[in-house]
Short mmCIF file of C-alpha atoms in Angstrom, two decimals:
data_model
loop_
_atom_site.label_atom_id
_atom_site.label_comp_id
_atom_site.label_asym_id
_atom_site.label_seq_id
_atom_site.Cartn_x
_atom_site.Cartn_y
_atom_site.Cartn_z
CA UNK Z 1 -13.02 46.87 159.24
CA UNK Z 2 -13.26 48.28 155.46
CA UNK Z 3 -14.06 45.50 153.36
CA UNK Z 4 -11.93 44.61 150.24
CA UNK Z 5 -12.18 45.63 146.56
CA UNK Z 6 -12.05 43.45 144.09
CA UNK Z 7 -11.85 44.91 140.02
CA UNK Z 8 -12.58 41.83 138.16
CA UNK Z 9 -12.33 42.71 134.23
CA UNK Z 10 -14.42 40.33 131.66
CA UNK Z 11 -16.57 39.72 134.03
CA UNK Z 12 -19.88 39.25 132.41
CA UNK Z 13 -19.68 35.31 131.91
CA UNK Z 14 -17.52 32.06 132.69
CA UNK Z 15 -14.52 32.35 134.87
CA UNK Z 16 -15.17 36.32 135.63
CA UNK Z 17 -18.25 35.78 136.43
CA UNK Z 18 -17.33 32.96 138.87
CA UNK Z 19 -14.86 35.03 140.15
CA UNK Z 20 -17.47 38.30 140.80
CA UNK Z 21 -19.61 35.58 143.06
CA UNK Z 22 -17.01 33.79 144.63
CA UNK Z 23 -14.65 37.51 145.92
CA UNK Z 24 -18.49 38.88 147.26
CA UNK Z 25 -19.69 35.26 149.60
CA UNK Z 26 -15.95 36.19 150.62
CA UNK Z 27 -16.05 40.06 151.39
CA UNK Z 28 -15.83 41.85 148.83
CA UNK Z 29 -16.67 44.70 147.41
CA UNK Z 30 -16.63 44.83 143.33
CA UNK Z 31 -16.14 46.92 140.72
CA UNK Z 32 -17.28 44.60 137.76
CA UNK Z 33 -16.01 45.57 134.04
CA UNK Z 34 -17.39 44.01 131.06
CA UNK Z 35 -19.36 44.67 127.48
CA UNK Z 36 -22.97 43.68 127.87
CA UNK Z 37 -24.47 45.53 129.96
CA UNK Z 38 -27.47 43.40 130.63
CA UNK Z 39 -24.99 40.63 131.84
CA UNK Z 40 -23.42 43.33 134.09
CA UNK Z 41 -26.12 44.05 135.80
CA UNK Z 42 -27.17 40.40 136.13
CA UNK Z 43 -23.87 39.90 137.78
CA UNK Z 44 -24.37 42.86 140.10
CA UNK Z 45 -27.60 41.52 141.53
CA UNK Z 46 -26.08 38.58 142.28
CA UNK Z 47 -23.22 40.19 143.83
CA UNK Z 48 -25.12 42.56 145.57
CA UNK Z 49 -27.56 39.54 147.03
CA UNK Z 50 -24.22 38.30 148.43
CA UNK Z 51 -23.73 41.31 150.04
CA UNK Z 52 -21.10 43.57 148.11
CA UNK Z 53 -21.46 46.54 146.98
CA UNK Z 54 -21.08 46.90 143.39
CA UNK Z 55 -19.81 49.48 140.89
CA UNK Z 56 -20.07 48.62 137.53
CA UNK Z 57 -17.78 49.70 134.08
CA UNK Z 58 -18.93 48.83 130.98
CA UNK Z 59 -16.29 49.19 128.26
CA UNK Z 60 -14.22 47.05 126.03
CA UNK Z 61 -10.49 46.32 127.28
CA UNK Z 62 -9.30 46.97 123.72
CA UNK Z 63 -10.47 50.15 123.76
CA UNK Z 64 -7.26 52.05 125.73
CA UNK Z 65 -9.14 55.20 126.17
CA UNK Z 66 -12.13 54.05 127.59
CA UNK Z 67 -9.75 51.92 130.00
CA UNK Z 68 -8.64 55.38 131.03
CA UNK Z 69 -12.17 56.99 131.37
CA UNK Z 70 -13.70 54.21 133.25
CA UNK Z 71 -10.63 53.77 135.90
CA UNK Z 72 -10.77 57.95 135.92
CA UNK Z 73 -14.74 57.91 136.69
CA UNK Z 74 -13.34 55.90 140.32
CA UNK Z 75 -13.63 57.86 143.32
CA UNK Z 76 -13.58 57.85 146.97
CA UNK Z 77 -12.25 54.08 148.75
CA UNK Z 78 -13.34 53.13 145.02
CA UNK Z 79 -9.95 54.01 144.18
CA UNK Z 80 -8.07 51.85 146.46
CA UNK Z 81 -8.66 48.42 144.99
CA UNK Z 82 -7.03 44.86 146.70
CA UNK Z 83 -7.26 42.75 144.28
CA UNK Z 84 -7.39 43.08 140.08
CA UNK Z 85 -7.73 40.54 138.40
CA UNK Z 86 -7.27 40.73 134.60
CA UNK Z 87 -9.69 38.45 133.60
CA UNK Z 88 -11.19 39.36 129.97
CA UNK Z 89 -9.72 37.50 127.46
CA UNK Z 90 -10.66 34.96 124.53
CA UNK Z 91 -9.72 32.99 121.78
CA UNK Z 92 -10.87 32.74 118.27
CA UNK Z 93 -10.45 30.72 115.19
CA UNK Z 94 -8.84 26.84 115.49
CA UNK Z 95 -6.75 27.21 112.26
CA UNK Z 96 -2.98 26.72 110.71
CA UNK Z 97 -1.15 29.55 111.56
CA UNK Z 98 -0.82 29.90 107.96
CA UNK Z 99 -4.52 30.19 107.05
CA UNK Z 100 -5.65 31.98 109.95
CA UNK Z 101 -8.16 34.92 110.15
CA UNK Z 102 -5.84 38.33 111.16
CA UNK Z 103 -8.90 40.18 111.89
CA UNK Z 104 -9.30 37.14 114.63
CA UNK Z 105 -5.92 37.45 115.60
CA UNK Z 106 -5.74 41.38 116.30
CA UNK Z 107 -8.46 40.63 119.03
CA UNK Z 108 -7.06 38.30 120.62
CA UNK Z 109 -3.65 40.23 121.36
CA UNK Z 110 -5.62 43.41 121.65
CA UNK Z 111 -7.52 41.74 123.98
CA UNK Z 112 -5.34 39.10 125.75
CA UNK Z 113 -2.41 41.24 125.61
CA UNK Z 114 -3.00 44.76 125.63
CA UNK Z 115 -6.03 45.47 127.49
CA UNK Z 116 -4.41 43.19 130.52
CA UNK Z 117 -1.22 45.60 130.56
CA UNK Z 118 -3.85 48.80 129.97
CA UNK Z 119 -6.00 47.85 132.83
CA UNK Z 120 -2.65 47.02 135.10
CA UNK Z 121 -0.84 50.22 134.01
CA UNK Z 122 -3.99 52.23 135.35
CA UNK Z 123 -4.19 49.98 138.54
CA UNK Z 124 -0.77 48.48 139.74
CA UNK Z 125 0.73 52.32 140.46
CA UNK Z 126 -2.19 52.84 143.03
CA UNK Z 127 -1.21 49.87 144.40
CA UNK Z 128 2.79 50.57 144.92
CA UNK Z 129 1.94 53.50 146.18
CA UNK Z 130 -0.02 52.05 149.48
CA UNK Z 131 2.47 49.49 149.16
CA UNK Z 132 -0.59 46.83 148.72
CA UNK Z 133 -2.41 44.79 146.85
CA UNK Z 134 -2.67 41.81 144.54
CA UNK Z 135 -2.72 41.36 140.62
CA UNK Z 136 -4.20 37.71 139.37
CA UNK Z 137 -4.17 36.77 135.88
CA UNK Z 138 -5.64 34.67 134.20
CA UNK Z 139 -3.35 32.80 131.90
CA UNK Z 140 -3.67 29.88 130.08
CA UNK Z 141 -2.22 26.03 129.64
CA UNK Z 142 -1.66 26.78 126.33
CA UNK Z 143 1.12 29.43 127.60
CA UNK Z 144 3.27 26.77 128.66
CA UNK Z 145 3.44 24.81 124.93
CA UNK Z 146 1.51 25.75 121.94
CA UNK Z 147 -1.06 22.59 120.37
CA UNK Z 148 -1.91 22.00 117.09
CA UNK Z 149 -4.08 25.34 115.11
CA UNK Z 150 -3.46 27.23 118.76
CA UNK Z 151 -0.67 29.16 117.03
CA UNK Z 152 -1.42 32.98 118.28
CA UNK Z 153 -4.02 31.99 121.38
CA UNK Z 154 -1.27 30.24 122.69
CA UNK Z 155 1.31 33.12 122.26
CA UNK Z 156 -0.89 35.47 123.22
CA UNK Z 157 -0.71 33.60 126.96
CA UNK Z 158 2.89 33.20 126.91
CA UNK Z 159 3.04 36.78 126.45
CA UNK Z 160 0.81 36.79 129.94
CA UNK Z 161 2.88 34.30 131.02
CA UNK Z 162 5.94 36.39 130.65
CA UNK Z 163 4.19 40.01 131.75
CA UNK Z 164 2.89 38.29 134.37
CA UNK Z 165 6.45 37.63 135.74
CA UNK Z 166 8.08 40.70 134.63
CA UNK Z 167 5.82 42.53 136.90
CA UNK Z 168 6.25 40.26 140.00
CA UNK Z 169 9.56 40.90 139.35
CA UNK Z 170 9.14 45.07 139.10
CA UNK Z 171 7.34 44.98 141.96
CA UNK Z 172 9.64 42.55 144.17
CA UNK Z 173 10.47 45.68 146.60
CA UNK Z 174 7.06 46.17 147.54
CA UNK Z 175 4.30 44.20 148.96
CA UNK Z 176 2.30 43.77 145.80
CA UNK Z 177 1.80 40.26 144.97
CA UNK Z 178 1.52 38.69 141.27
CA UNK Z 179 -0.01 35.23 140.87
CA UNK Z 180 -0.79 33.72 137.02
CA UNK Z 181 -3.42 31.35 136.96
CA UNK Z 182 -3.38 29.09 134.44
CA UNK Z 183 -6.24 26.82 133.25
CA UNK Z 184 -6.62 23.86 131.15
CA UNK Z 185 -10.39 22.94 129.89
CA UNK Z 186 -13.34 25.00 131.32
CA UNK Z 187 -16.42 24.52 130.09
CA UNK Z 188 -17.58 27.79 129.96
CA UNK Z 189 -18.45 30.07 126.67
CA UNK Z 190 -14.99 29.63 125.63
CA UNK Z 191 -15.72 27.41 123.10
CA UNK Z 192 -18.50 28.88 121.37
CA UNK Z 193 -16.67 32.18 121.10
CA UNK Z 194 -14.14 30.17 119.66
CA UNK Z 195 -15.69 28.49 117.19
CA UNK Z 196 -18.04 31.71 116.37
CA UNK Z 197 -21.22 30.56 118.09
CA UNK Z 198 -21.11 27.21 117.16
CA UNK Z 199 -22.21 25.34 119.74
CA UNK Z 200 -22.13 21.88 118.55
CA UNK Z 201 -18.60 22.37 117.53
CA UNK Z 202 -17.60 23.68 120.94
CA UNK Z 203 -19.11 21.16 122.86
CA UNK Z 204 -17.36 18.67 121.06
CA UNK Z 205 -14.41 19.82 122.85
CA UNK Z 206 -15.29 18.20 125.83
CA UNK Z 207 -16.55 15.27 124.51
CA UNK Z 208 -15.14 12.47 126.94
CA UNK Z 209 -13.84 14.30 129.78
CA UNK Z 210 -15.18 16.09 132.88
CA UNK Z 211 -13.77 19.51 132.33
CA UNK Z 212 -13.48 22.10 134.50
CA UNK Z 213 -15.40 24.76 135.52
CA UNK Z 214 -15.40 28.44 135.79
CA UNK Z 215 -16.19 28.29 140.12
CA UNK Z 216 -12.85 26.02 139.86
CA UNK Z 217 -10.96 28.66 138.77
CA UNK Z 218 -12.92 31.52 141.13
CA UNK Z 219 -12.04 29.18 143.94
CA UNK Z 220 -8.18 29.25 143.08
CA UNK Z 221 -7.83 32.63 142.34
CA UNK Z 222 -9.82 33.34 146.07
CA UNK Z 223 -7.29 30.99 147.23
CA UNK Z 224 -4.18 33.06 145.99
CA UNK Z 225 -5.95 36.10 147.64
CA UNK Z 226 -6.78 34.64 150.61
CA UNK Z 227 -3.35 33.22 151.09
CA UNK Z 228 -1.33 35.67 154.27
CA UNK Z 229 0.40 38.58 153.54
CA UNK Z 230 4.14 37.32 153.42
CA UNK Z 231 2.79 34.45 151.02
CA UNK Z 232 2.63 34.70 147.34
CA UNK Z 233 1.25 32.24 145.22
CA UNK Z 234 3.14 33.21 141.77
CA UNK Z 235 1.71 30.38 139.43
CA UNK Z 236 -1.16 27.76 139.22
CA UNK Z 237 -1.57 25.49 136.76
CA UNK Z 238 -5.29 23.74 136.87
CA UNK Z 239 -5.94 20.74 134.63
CA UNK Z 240 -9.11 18.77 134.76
CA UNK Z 241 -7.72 15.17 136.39
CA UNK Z 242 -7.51 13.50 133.28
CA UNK Z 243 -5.86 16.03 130.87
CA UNK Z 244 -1.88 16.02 131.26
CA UNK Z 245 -1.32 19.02 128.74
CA UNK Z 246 -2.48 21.73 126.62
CA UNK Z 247 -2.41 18.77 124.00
CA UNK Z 248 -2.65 15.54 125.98
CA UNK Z 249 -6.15 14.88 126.95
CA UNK Z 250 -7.51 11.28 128.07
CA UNK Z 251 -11.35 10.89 127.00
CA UNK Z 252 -13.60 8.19 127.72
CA UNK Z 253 -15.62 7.83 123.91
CA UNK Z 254 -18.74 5.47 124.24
CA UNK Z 255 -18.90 3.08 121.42
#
């Protein structure tokens, strides 16, 4: 039997990463997008010691035309992919909405926003037309309520939110399946990109609280595409056990 293909964007580090190890111990075969190519290839190996075969992509998700010449550069059963799952994304800057950085916020909806429908527009036809396959994003907490100085992070995954269902919904009459997966904390580099490398800062974030981590994440999306055929997980929301919300969040401070 052909094994799967997985096309995991973003993933060079924390939950796409995860995800690149978890989909090859499970069977599949990769193709593995990110920016760095030295953390690319580190994720190959690691794949590849697994026992997938790897393709890698290095490009930027923003960058619509590179999109386009990466997905092009596909051939053979490379083109036939299982599973995408629109993983690259960040956020930056924890300001008022009123004070924040706009350079800051054109990544994150170029990024968040735009390179998730660029990379699905090149994919999801493919998959309509074998009347198969699987689209996971990775959403957010945040795109259920926005928190305080989360102003345009937070929009930026209720705009997944919302693409995430129109497209379940567009492709209702086939056997493509749409699942959001939304997080609450991960410790991952999240934080640090955040906060612009600082690291103190970030980890301050999960001061008091086991967070979660990026292999929880890996596990549920596996889960979703694991699940039978006539089963589709459309929405996950993972919070560590003792955050409630994107804003409520129960830590245990030493004195």
């Amino acid at each position: 039997m052909e094994r799967k293909i997985a096309l995991i964007t973003g993933a060079t580090s924390g939950i796409g990463e995860a995800c690149a190890r978890k989909f090859a111990q499970g069977g599949y075969d990769l193709i593995l997008t990110g920016r760095n190519e030295q953390n690319l290839q580190a994720v190959k190996e690691a794949a590849e010691s697994a026992g997938a075969q790897v393709v890698t992509l290095r490009y930027d998700v923003r960058d619509r035309q590179a999109c386009k010449e990466a997905v092009a550069s596909l051939s053979g059963r490379w083109t036939k992919i299982d599973v995408l799952v629109n993983n690259a994304g960040l956020a930056l800057g924890l300001d008022k909405e009123y004070m924040g950085n706009m350079e800051d916020w054109d990544t994150m909806i170029d990024t968040n926003i735009k390179g998730l429908l660029t990379m699905t527009r090149l994919i999801v036809p493919g998959m309509v037309e074998r009347n198969h396959g699987h689209v996971i994003n990775i959403g957010s907490v945040a795109g259920d309520a926005a928190y305080a100085n989360g102003n345009v992070y937070c929009a930026t995954k209720a705009a997944v939110k919302a693409i995430t269902d129109g497209l379940r919904i567009d492709v209702a009459d086939t056997s493509v399946r749409v699942t959001n997966v939304k997080p609450g904390l991960v410790e991952t580099n999240f934080s640090v990109v955040r906060f612009h490398g600082d690291q103190e800062r970030a980890d301050r974030v999960y001061d008091g609280i086991r967070p979660l981590t990026g292999d929880d994440i890996a596990d549920v999306a596996f889960y979703a595409a694991s699940a039978p055929e006539h089963v589709q997980i459309a929405e996950v929301l993972v919070l560590a056990t003792h955050q409630a919300s994107g804003s409520i969040i129960h830590r245990e401070i030493e004195d």
